[in-house]
PDB file of C-alpha atoms in Angstrom:
ATOM      1  CA  UNK A   1      19.831  34.558  -3.020  1.00  0.00           C
ATOM      2  CA  UNK A   2      17.708  32.227  -5.166  1.00  0.00           C
ATOM      3  CA  UNK A   3      14.372  30.445  -4.712  1.00  0.00           C
ATOM      4  CA  UNK A   4      13.637  27.218  -6.627  1.00  0.00           C
ATOM      5  CA  UNK A   5      10.410  25.162  -6.871  1.00  0.00           C
ATOM      6  CA  UNK A   6      11.223  21.534  -6.094  1.00  0.00           C
ATOM      7  CA  UNK A   7       7.633  20.232  -6.126  1.00  0.00           C
ATOM      8  CA  UNK A   8       4.065  21.473  -6.322  1.00  0.00           C
ATOM      9  CA  UNK A   9       4.013  22.595  -2.653  1.00  0.00           C
ATOM     10  CA  UNK A  10       7.682  22.828  -1.702  1.00  0.00           C
ATOM     11  CA  UNK A  11      10.602  25.101  -2.577  1.00  0.00           C
ATOM     12  CA  UNK A  12      14.213  25.728  -1.614  1.00  0.00           C
ATOM     13  CA  UNK A  13      15.635  29.102  -0.589  1.00  0.00           C
ATOM     14  CA  UNK A  14      19.381  29.085  -1.238  1.00  0.00           C
ATOM     15  CA  UNK A  15      21.842  31.690   0.084  1.00  0.00           C
ATOM     16  CA  UNK A  16      25.130  31.085  -1.720  1.00  0.00           C
ATOM     17  CA  UNK A  17      27.033  33.649   0.395  1.00  0.00           C
ATOM     18  CA  UNK A  18      26.020  31.940   3.673  1.00  0.00           C
ATOM     19  CA  UNK A  19      26.248  28.475   2.048  1.00  0.00           C
ATOM     20  CA  UNK A  20      22.780  27.683   3.424  1.00  0.00           C
ATOM     21  CA  UNK A  21      19.628  26.095   1.925  1.00  0.00           C
ATOM     22  CA  UNK A  22      16.190  26.420   3.553  1.00  0.00           C
ATOM     23  CA  UNK A  23      13.219  24.225   2.694  1.00  0.00           C
ATOM     24  CA  UNK A  24       9.845  25.979   2.548  1.00  0.00           C
ATOM     25  CA  UNK A  25       6.511  24.149   2.447  1.00  0.00           C
ATOM     26  CA  UNK A  26       3.163  25.665   1.412  1.00  0.00           C
ATOM     27  CA  UNK A  27      -0.468  24.662   1.803  1.00  0.00           C
ATOM     28  CA  UNK A  28      -1.179  24.899  -1.936  1.00  0.00           C
ATOM     29  CA  UNK A  29       0.542  25.339  -5.268  1.00  0.00           C
ATOM     30  CA  UNK A  30      -1.009  28.825  -5.667  1.00  0.00           C
ATOM     31  CA  UNK A  31       0.654  30.030  -2.457  1.00  0.00           C
ATOM     32  CA  UNK A  32       3.983  28.632  -3.641  1.00  0.00           C
ATOM     33  CA  UNK A  33       3.673  30.414  -7.001  1.00  0.00           C
ATOM     34  CA  UNK A  34       2.654  33.642  -5.301  1.00  0.00           C
ATOM     35  CA  UNK A  35       5.628  33.462  -2.939  1.00  0.00           C
ATOM     36  CA  UNK A  36       8.015  32.737  -5.824  1.00  0.00           C
ATOM     37  CA  UNK A  37       6.670  35.709  -7.785  1.00  0.00           C
ATOM     38  CA  UNK A  38       6.902  38.004  -4.748  1.00  0.00           C
ATOM     39  CA  UNK A  39      10.417  36.751  -4.013  1.00  0.00           C
ATOM     40  CA  UNK A  40      11.496  37.526  -7.558  1.00  0.00           C
ATOM     41  CA  UNK A  41       9.807  40.951  -7.351  1.00  0.00           C
ATOM     42  CA  UNK A  42      11.558  41.828  -4.093  1.00  0.00           C
ATOM     43  CA  UNK A  43      14.847  40.508  -5.444  1.00  0.00           C
ATOM     44  CA  UNK A  44      14.475  42.661  -8.550  1.00  0.00           C
ATOM     45  CA  UNK A  45      13.537  45.711  -6.437  1.00  0.00           C
ATOM     46  CA  UNK A  46      16.551  45.125  -4.210  1.00  0.00           C
ATOM     47  CA  UNK A  47      18.777  44.856  -7.266  1.00  0.00           C
ATOM     48  CA  UNK A  48      17.402  48.104  -8.680  1.00  0.00           C
ATOM     49  CA  UNK A  49      17.809  49.859  -5.325  1.00  0.00           C
ATOM     50  CA  UNK A  50      21.350  48.562  -5.076  1.00  0.00           C
ATOM     51  CA  UNK A  51      22.140  49.735  -8.590  1.00  0.00           C
ATOM     52  CA  UNK A  52      20.639  53.183  -7.879  1.00  0.00           C
ATOM     53  CA  UNK A  53      22.572  53.475  -4.642  1.00  0.00           C
ATOM     54  CA  UNK A  54      25.733  52.453  -6.438  1.00  0.00           C
ATOM     55  CA  UNK A  55      25.090  55.061  -9.134  1.00  0.00           C
ATOM     56  CA  UNK A  56      24.421  57.749  -6.520  1.00  0.00           C
ATOM     57  CA  UNK A  57      27.590  56.852  -4.670  1.00  0.00           C
ATOM     58  CA  UNK A  58      29.628  56.952  -7.871  1.00  0.00           C
ATOM     59  CA  UNK A  59      28.032  60.266  -8.925  1.00  0.00           C
ATOM     60  CA  UNK A  60      28.604  61.799  -5.490  1.00  0.00           C
ATOM     61  CA  UNK A  61      32.180  60.559  -5.476  1.00  0.00           C
ATOM     62  CA  UNK A  62      32.859  62.043  -8.883  1.00  0.00           C
ATOM     63  CA  UNK A  63      31.182  65.322  -7.992  1.00  0.00           C
ATOM     64  CA  UNK A  64      33.121  65.605  -4.753  1.00  0.00           C
ATOM     65  CA  UNK A  65      36.355  64.924  -6.557  1.00  0.00           C
ATOM     66  CA  UNK A  66      35.597  67.614  -9.146  1.00  0.00           C
ATOM     67  CA  UNK A  67      34.504  70.137  -6.480  1.00  0.00           C
ATOM     68  CA  UNK A  68      37.575  69.412  -4.379  1.00  0.00           C
ATOM     69  CA  UNK A  69      39.837  70.773  -7.026  1.00  0.00           C
ATOM     70  CA  UNK A  70      38.210  74.311  -6.943  1.00  0.00           C
ATOM     71  CA  UNK A  71      36.712  74.686  -3.415  1.00  0.00           C
ATOM     72  CA  UNK A  72      38.113  74.603   0.113  1.00  0.00           C
ATOM     73  CA  UNK A  73      38.063  71.542   2.247  1.00  0.00           C
ATOM     74  CA  UNK A  74      35.107  72.789   4.308  1.00  0.00           C
ATOM     75  CA  UNK A  75      33.050  73.246   1.188  1.00  0.00           C
ATOM     76  CA  UNK A  76      34.117  69.777   0.030  1.00  0.00           C
ATOM     77  CA  UNK A  77      33.060  68.298   3.379  1.00  0.00           C
ATOM     78  CA  UNK A  78      29.748  70.078   3.160  1.00  0.00           C
ATOM     79  CA  UNK A  79      29.258  68.686  -0.315  1.00  0.00           C
ATOM     80  CA  UNK A  80      30.053  65.203   0.841  1.00  0.00           C
ATOM     81  CA  UNK A  81      27.660  65.488   3.764  1.00  0.00           C
ATOM     82  CA  UNK A  82      25.027  66.833   1.459  1.00  0.00           C
ATOM     83  CA  UNK A  83      25.501  63.880  -0.779  1.00  0.00           C
ATOM     84  CA  UNK A  84      25.139  61.479   2.139  1.00  0.00           C
ATOM     85  CA  UNK A  85      21.930  63.192   3.230  1.00  0.00           C
ATOM     86  CA  UNK A  86      20.636  63.048  -0.291  1.00  0.00           C
ATOM     87  CA  UNK A  87      21.574  59.410  -0.488  1.00  0.00           C
ATOM     88  CA  UNK A  88      19.852  58.668   2.835  1.00  0.00           C
ATOM     89  CA  UNK A  89      16.727  60.599   1.860  1.00  0.00           C
ATOM     90  CA  UNK A  90      16.686  58.977  -1.555  1.00  0.00           C
ATOM     91  CA  UNK A  91      17.217  55.404  -0.302  1.00  0.00           C
ATOM     92  CA  UNK A  92      14.899  55.508   2.731  1.00  0.00           C
ATOM     93  CA  UNK A  93      11.645  54.328   1.021  1.00  0.00           C
ATOM     94  CA  UNK A  94      13.403  51.401  -0.639  1.00  0.00           C
ATOM     95  CA  UNK A  95      14.964  50.405   2.683  1.00  0.00           C
ATOM     96  CA  UNK A  96      11.595  50.531   4.408  1.00  0.00           C
ATOM     97  CA  UNK A  97      10.069  48.473   1.627  1.00  0.00           C
ATOM     98  CA  UNK A  98      12.905  45.975   1.849  1.00  0.00           C
ATOM     99  CA  UNK A  99      12.584  45.858   5.628  1.00  0.00           C
ATOM    100  CA  UNK A 100       8.839  45.234   5.368  1.00  0.00           C
ATOM    101  CA  UNK A 101       9.351  42.481   2.818  1.00  0.00           C
ATOM    102  CA  UNK A 102      12.187  41.060   4.942  1.00  0.00           C
ATOM    103  CA  UNK A 103       9.861  40.929   7.964  1.00  0.00           C
ATOM    104  CA  UNK A 104       7.249  39.148   5.883  1.00  0.00           C
ATOM    105  CA  UNK A 105       9.846  36.687   4.645  1.00  0.00           C
ATOM    106  CA  UNK A 106      11.070  36.095   8.199  1.00  0.00           C
ATOM    107  CA  UNK A 107       7.478  35.390   9.286  1.00  0.00           C
ATOM    108  CA  UNK A 108       6.998  33.025   6.377  1.00  0.00           C
ATOM    109  CA  UNK A 109      10.347  31.376   7.175  1.00  0.00           C
ATOM    110  CA  UNK A 110       9.359  30.897  10.834  1.00  0.00           C
ATOM    111  CA  UNK A 111       6.021  29.419   9.764  1.00  0.00           C
ATOM    112  CA  UNK A 112       7.852  27.168   7.316  1.00  0.00           C
ATOM    113  CA  UNK A 113      10.240  26.057  10.089  1.00  0.00           C
ATOM    114  CA  UNK A 114       7.262  25.172  12.272  1.00  0.00           C
ATOM    115  CA  UNK A 115       5.737  23.268   9.371  1.00  0.00           C
ATOM    116  CA  UNK A 116       9.048  21.463   8.807  1.00  0.00           C
ATOM    117  CA  UNK A 117       9.196  20.417  12.478  1.00  0.00           C
ATOM    118  CA  UNK A 118       5.574  19.294  12.273  1.00  0.00           C
ATOM    119  CA  UNK A 119       6.296  17.331   9.110  1.00  0.00           C
ATOM    120  CA  UNK A 120       9.380  15.787  10.699  1.00  0.00           C
ATOM    121  CA  UNK A 121       7.204  14.621  13.627  1.00  0.00           C
ATOM    122  CA  UNK A 122       4.617  13.208  11.203  1.00  0.00           C
ATOM    123  CA  UNK A 123       7.413  11.580   9.188  1.00  0.00           C
ATOM    124  CA  UNK A 124       8.793   9.924  12.335  1.00  0.00           C
ATOM    125  CA  UNK A 125       5.279   8.713  13.200  1.00  0.00           C
ATOM    126  CA  UNK A 126       4.877   7.342   9.686  1.00  0.00           C
ATOM    127  CA  UNK A 127       8.265   5.614   9.931  1.00  0.00           C
ATOM    128  CA  UNK A 128       7.260   3.971  13.215  1.00  0.00           C
ATOM    129  CA  UNK A 129       3.917   2.915  11.713  1.00  0.00           C
ATOM    130  CA  UNK A 130       5.757   1.577   8.676  1.00  0.00           C
ATOM    131  CA  UNK A 131       8.097  -0.433  10.929  1.00  0.00           C
ATOM    132  CA  UNK A 132       5.132  -1.897  12.816  1.00  0.00           C
ATOM    133  CA  UNK A 133       3.357  -2.704   9.556  1.00  0.00           C
ATOM    134  CA  UNK A 134       6.533  -4.309   8.182  1.00  0.00           C
ATOM    135  CA  UNK A 135       6.854  -6.482  11.300  1.00  0.00           C
ATOM    136  CA  UNK A 136       3.170  -7.445  11.064  1.00  0.00           C
ATOM    137  CA  UNK A 137       3.613  -8.200   7.367  1.00  0.00           C
ATOM    138  CA  UNK A 138       6.608 -10.438   8.057  1.00  0.00           C
ATOM    139  CA  UNK A 139       4.665 -12.234  10.792  1.00  0.00           C
ATOM    140  CA  UNK A 140       1.710 -12.641   8.443  1.00  0.00           C
ATOM    141  CA  UNK A 141       4.006 -13.978   5.734  1.00  0.00           C
ATOM    142  CA  UNK A 142       5.432 -16.537   8.184  1.00  0.00           C
ATOM    143  CA  UNK A 143       1.877 -17.520   9.220  1.00  0.00           C
ATOM    144  CA  UNK A 144       0.871 -17.851   5.572  1.00  0.00           C
ATOM    145  CA  UNK A 145       3.845 -20.126   4.882  1.00  0.00           C
ATOM    146  CA  UNK A 146       2.933 -22.276   7.885  1.00  0.00           C
ATOM    147  CA  UNK A 147      -0.688 -22.421   6.769  1.00  0.00           C
ATOM    148  CA  UNK A 148       0.445 -23.346   3.271  1.00  0.00           C
ATOM    149  CA  UNK A 149       2.355 -26.301   4.737  1.00  0.00           C
ATOM    150  CA  UNK A 150      -0.710 -27.306   6.779  1.00  0.00           C
ATOM    151  CA  UNK A 151      -2.894 -26.910   3.705  1.00  0.00           C
ATOM    152  CA  UNK A 152      -0.611 -29.146   1.635  1.00  0.00           C
ATOM    153  CA  UNK A 153      -0.627 -31.755   4.438  1.00  0.00           C
ATOM    154  CA  UNK A 154      -4.417 -31.579   4.646  1.00  0.00           C
ATOM    155  CA  UNK A 155      -4.656 -31.833   0.878  1.00  0.00           C
ATOM    156  CA  UNK A 156      -2.467 -34.934   0.874  1.00  0.00           C
ATOM    157  CA  UNK A 157      -4.545 -36.451   3.671  1.00  0.00           C
ATOM    158  CA  UNK A 158      -7.704 -35.550   1.759  1.00  0.00           C
ATOM    159  CA  UNK A 159      -6.335 -37.338  -1.317  1.00  0.00           C
ATOM    160  CA  UNK A 160      -5.642 -40.407   0.815  1.00  0.00           C
ATOM    161  CA  UNK A 161      -9.187 -40.265   2.202  1.00  0.00           C
ATOM    162  CA  UNK A 162     -10.565 -39.906  -1.317  1.00  0.00           C
ATOM    163  CA  UNK A 163      -8.628 -43.002  -2.383  1.00  0.00           C
ATOM    164  CA  UNK A 164      -9.957 -44.835   0.660  1.00  0.00           C
ATOM    165  CA  UNK A 165     -13.492 -43.778  -0.288  1.00  0.00           C
ATOM    166  CA  UNK A 166     -12.959 -45.117  -3.791  1.00  0.00           C
ATOM    167  CA  UNK A 167     -11.757 -48.407  -2.336  1.00  0.00           C
ATOM    168  CA  UNK A 168     -14.790 -48.575  -0.044  1.00  0.00           C
ATOM    169  CA  UNK A 169     -17.070 -47.762  -2.957  1.00  0.00           C
ATOM    170  CA  UNK A 170     -15.481 -50.634  -4.874  1.00  0.00           C
ATOM    171  CA  UNK A 171     -16.073 -52.875  -1.852  1.00  0.00           C
ATOM    172  CA  UNK A 172     -19.680 -51.627  -1.718  1.00  0.00           C
ATOM    173  CA  UNK A 173     -20.064 -52.608  -5.372  1.00  0.00           C
ATOM    174  CA  UNK A 174     -18.769 -56.063  -4.515  1.00  0.00           C
ATOM    175  CA  UNK A 175     -21.205 -56.193  -1.591  1.00  0.00           C
ATOM    176  CA  UNK A 176     -24.061 -55.249  -3.906  1.00  0.00           C
ATOM    177  CA  UNK A 177     -22.999 -57.971  -6.329  1.00  0.00           C
ATOM    178  CA  UNK A 178     -22.798 -60.423  -3.444  1.00  0.00           C
ATOM    179  CA  UNK A 179     -26.237 -59.317  -2.313  1.00  0.00           C
ATOM    180  CA  UNK A 180     -27.572 -59.865  -5.807  1.00  0.00           C
ATOM    181  CA  UNK A 181     -26.042 -63.358  -5.817  1.00  0.00           C
ATOM    182  CA  UNK A 182     -27.633 -64.013  -2.429  1.00  0.00           C
ATOM    183  CA  UNK A 183     -30.989 -62.945  -3.789  1.00  0.00           C
ATOM    184  CA  UNK A 184     -30.537 -65.309  -6.729  1.00  0.00           C
ATOM    185  CA  UNK A 185     -29.618 -68.077  -4.302  1.00  0.00           C
ATOM    186  CA  UNK A 186     -32.719 -67.297  -2.241  1.00  0.00           C
ATOM    187  CA  UNK A 187     -34.867 -67.564  -5.342  1.00  0.00           C
ATOM    188  CA  UNK A 188     -33.151 -70.851  -6.227  1.00  0.00           C
ATOM    189  CA  UNK A 189     -33.718 -72.061  -2.654  1.00  0.00           C
ATOM    190  CA  UNK A 190     -37.421 -71.313  -2.905  1.00  0.00           C
ATOM    191  CA  UNK A 191     -37.554 -73.191  -6.208  1.00  0.00           C
ATOM    192  CA  UNK A 192     -35.806 -76.162  -4.594  1.00  0.00           C
ATOM    193  CA  UNK A 193     -38.184 -76.095  -1.632  1.00  0.00           C
ATOM    194  CA  UNK A 194     -41.136 -76.008  -4.028  1.00  0.00           C
ATOM    195  CA  UNK A 195     -39.635 -78.905  -5.959  1.00  0.00           C
ATOM    196  CA  UNK A 196     -39.074 -80.765  -2.687  1.00  0.00           C
ATOM    197  CA  UNK A 197     -42.717 -80.283  -1.734  1.00  0.00           C
ATOM    198  CA  UNK A 198     -43.729 -81.603  -5.140  1.00  0.00           C
ATOM    199  CA  UNK A 199     -41.484 -84.615  -4.600  1.00  0.00           C
ATOM    200  CA  UNK A 200     -42.990 -85.188  -1.179  1.00  0.00           C
ATOM    201  CA  UNK A 201     -46.471 -85.054  -2.649  1.00  0.00           C
ATOM    202  CA  UNK A 202     -45.368 -87.448  -5.352  1.00  0.00           C
ATOM    203  CA  UNK A 203     -43.823 -89.698  -2.729  1.00  0.00           C
ATOM    204  CA  UNK A 204     -47.040 -89.648  -0.706  1.00  0.00           C
ATOM    205  CA  UNK A 205     -49.041 -90.454  -3.782  1.00  0.00           C
ATOM    206  CA  UNK A 206     -46.757 -93.347  -4.624  1.00  0.00           C
ATOM    207  CA  UNK A 207     -46.991 -94.688  -1.092  1.00  0.00           C
ATOM    208  CA  UNK A 208     -50.768 -94.620  -1.225  1.00  0.00           C
ATOM    209  CA  UNK A 209     -50.657 -96.448  -4.481  1.00  0.00           C
ATOM    210  CA  UNK A 210     -48.366 -99.061  -2.911  1.00  0.00           C
ATOM    211  CA  UNK A 211     -50.821 -99.637  -0.065  1.00  0.00           C
ATOM    212  CA  UNK A 212     -53.941 -99.750  -2.189  1.00  0.00           C
ATOM    213  CA  UNK A 213     -52.746-101.696  -5.197  1.00  0.00           C
ATOM    214  CA  UNK A 214     -50.884-104.894  -4.248  1.00  0.00           C
ATOM    215  CA  UNK A 215     -50.402-105.662  -7.869  1.00  0.00           C
ATOM    216  CA  UNK A 216     -48.190-102.704  -8.145  1.00  0.00           C
ATOM    217  CA  UNK A 217     -45.556-104.223  -5.843  1.00  0.00           C
ATOM    218  CA  UNK A 218     -43.137-104.570  -8.634  1.00  0.00           C
ATOM    219  CA  UNK A 219     -43.797-101.049  -9.530  1.00  0.00           C
ATOM    220  CA  UNK A 220     -43.431-100.092  -5.884  1.00  0.00           C
ATOM    221  CA  UNK A 221     -39.916-101.388  -5.930  1.00  0.00           C
ATOM    222  CA  UNK A 222     -39.012 -99.027  -8.673  1.00  0.00           C
ATOM    223  CA  UNK A 223     -40.918 -96.330  -6.896  1.00  0.00           C
ATOM    224  CA  UNK A 224     -38.926 -97.131  -3.745  1.00  0.00           C
ATOM    225  CA  UNK A 225     -35.764 -96.846  -5.671  1.00  0.00           C
ATOM    226  CA  UNK A 226     -37.003 -93.563  -7.012  1.00  0.00           C
ATOM    227  CA  UNK A 227     -37.945 -92.604  -3.511  1.00  0.00           C
ATOM    228  CA  UNK A 228     -34.498 -93.434  -2.255  1.00  0.00           C
ATOM    229  CA  UNK A 229     -32.988 -91.517  -5.082  1.00  0.00           C
ATOM    230  CA  UNK A 230     -35.344 -88.657  -4.302  1.00  0.00           C
ATOM    231  CA  UNK A 231     -34.466 -88.821  -0.620  1.00  0.00           C
ATOM    232  CA  UNK A 232     -30.807 -88.811  -1.481  1.00  0.00           C
ATOM    233  CA  UNK A 233     -31.437 -85.941  -3.787  1.00  0.00           C
ATOM    234  CA  UNK A 234     -33.462 -84.305  -1.048  1.00  0.00           C
ATOM    235  CA  UNK A 235     -30.563 -84.712   1.338  1.00  0.00           C
ATOM    236  CA  UNK A 236     -28.226 -83.265  -1.252  1.00  0.00           C
ATOM    237  CA  UNK A 237     -30.634 -80.390  -1.742  1.00  0.00           C
ATOM    238  CA  UNK A 238     -30.865 -79.896   2.019  1.00  0.00           C
ATOM    239  CA  UNK A 239     -27.087 -79.830   2.208  1.00  0.00           C
ATOM    240  CA  UNK A 240     -27.011 -77.317  -0.589  1.00  0.00           C
ATOM    241  CA  UNK A 241     -29.726 -75.271   1.131  1.00  0.00           C
ATOM    242  CA  UNK A 242     -27.800 -75.413   4.407  1.00  0.00           C
ATOM    243  CA  UNK A 243     -24.618 -74.349   2.635  1.00  0.00           C
ATOM    244  CA  UNK A 244     -26.480 -71.565   0.865  1.00  0.00           C
ATOM    245  CA  UNK A 245     -27.992 -70.396   4.156  1.00  0.00           C
ATOM    246  CA  UNK A 246     -24.537 -70.359   5.750  1.00  0.00           C
ATOM    247  CA  UNK A 247     -23.240 -68.362   2.774  1.00  0.00           C
ATOM    248  CA  UNK A 248     -26.140 -65.948   3.119  1.00  0.00           C
ATOM    249  CA  UNK A 249     -25.510 -65.502   6.859  1.00  0.00           C
ATOM    250  CA  UNK A 250     -21.802 -65.012   6.253  1.00  0.00           C
ATOM    251  CA  UNK A 251     -22.529 -62.474   3.516  1.00  0.00           C
ATOM    252  CA  UNK A 252     -24.930 -60.626   5.813  1.00  0.00           C
ATOM    253  CA  UNK A 253     -22.325 -60.596   8.601  1.00  0.00           C
ATOM    254  CA  UNK A 254     -19.612 -59.349   6.249  1.00  0.00           C
ATOM    255  CA  UNK A 255     -21.989 -56.724   4.831  1.00  0.00           C
ATOM    256  CA  UNK A 256     -22.787 -55.494   8.364  1.00  0.00           C
ATOM    257  CA  UNK A 257     -19.086 -55.322   9.177  1.00  0.00           C
ATOM    258  CA  UNK A 258     -18.402 -53.313   6.011  1.00  0.00           C
ATOM    259  CA  UNK A 259     -21.279 -50.967   6.823  1.00  0.00           C
ATOM    260  CA  UNK A 260     -19.805 -50.370  10.289  1.00  0.00           C
ATOM    261  CA  UNK A 261     -16.389 -49.646   8.759  1.00  0.00           C
ATOM    262  CA  UNK A 262     -17.958 -47.312   6.215  1.00  0.00           C
ATOM    263  CA  UNK A 263     -19.850 -45.479   8.962  1.00  0.00           C
ATOM    264  CA  UNK A 264     -16.634 -44.941  11.000  1.00  0.00           C
ATOM    265  CA  UNK A 265     -14.824 -43.767   7.904  1.00  0.00           C
ATOM    266  CA  UNK A 266     -17.598 -41.322   6.999  1.00  0.00           C
ATOM    267  CA  UNK A 267     -17.514 -39.922  10.560  1.00  0.00           C
ATOM    268  CA  UNK A 268     -13.743 -39.401  10.280  1.00  0.00           C
ATOM    269  CA  UNK A 269     -14.251 -37.828   6.840  1.00  0.00           C
ATOM    270  CA  UNK A 270     -16.851 -35.415   8.268  1.00  0.00           C
ATOM    271  CA  UNK A 271     -14.356 -34.391  10.962  1.00  0.00           C
ATOM    272  CA  UNK A 272     -11.648 -33.744   8.370  1.00  0.00           C
ATOM    273  CA  UNK A 273     -14.072 -31.761   6.201  1.00  0.00           C
ATOM    274  CA  UNK A 274     -15.015 -29.647   9.243  1.00  0.00           C
ATOM    275  CA  UNK A 275     -11.305 -29.009   9.929  1.00  0.00           C
ATOM    276  CA  UNK A 276     -10.769 -28.006   6.303  1.00  0.00           C
ATOM    277  CA  UNK A 277     -13.764 -25.656   6.539  1.00  0.00           C
ATOM    278  CA  UNK A 278     -12.338 -24.007   9.673  1.00  0.00           C
ATOM    279  CA  UNK A 279      -8.953 -23.740   8.006  1.00  0.00           C
ATOM    280  CA  UNK A 280     -10.562 -22.080   4.962  1.00  0.00           C
ATOM    281  CA  UNK A 281     -12.374 -19.607   7.225  1.00  0.00           C
ATOM    282  CA  UNK A 282      -9.032 -18.792   8.872  1.00  0.00           C
ATOM    283  CA  UNK A 283      -7.479 -18.117   5.455  1.00  0.00           C
ATOM    284  CA  UNK A 284     -10.453 -15.914   4.478  1.00  0.00           C
ATOM    285  CA  UNK A 285     -10.142 -13.979   7.742  1.00  0.00           C
ATOM    286  CA  UNK A 286      -6.408 -13.497   7.106  1.00  0.00           C
ATOM    287  CA  UNK A 287      -7.141 -12.142   3.560  1.00  0.00           C
ATOM    288  CA  UNK A 288      -9.664  -9.667   5.000  1.00  0.00           C
ATOM    289  CA  UNK A 289      -7.211  -8.511   7.710  1.00  0.00           C
ATOM    290  CA  UNK A 290      -4.473  -8.017   5.119  1.00  0.00           C
TER     291      UNK A 290
END
């Protein structure tokens, strides 16, 4: 028989005559080495005992053959029996030693068999756990793929929202420019109103002059013409002011409408950002679970 170390804590006991291989497991590498050394020691002792027994048998056989030529058969039988007794008395300690070592090896083999059954149970448990983990991993992989698709869809939607924000920002810039133009128009309107007041004062002054100074009748005619021209101009200015006021009101209405649109869009954007945040938390939780 032979014993071979196959790993640090495991060995194989091979019996070529019985065509059998036993696997033996040990708690530590020191125990394995000790067992291998003891196995080799017992094997060597058994070989020596076998050789000695073989030599004794051969010697006894030769001696009996030589004695048989000169002594009677009874004497030859006595010699043979004496040789057997000598052989039995000579081989008894080795047999006891071999029996003791055999018992120890049987005990170790039984313990190893129990360990093998225990390891087979643990191996089956590990295989079942591995199968469950593989199924969970496949399910997680499928979930990750689905979340990747959702993430790409959300990213595309986010890009669309970003483009919409850029468009709204451009519209806000136009609104600011329109507001600046409205402010300039308001300033121009105030200047025109101030000029109109000056014209009214001038008109009042000219009318007083026409009442007080009759000699200025000819001049009054020109003043009247100027007054008519001023009134016409005043009407034109009033029309312009009215048109400017309508433009201002329309600009204010359009600006309010754009603000309302921007507010709705920002609310929708906040909702999408919240969804993206929840989706990111889900991905983080999945990474921690994995």
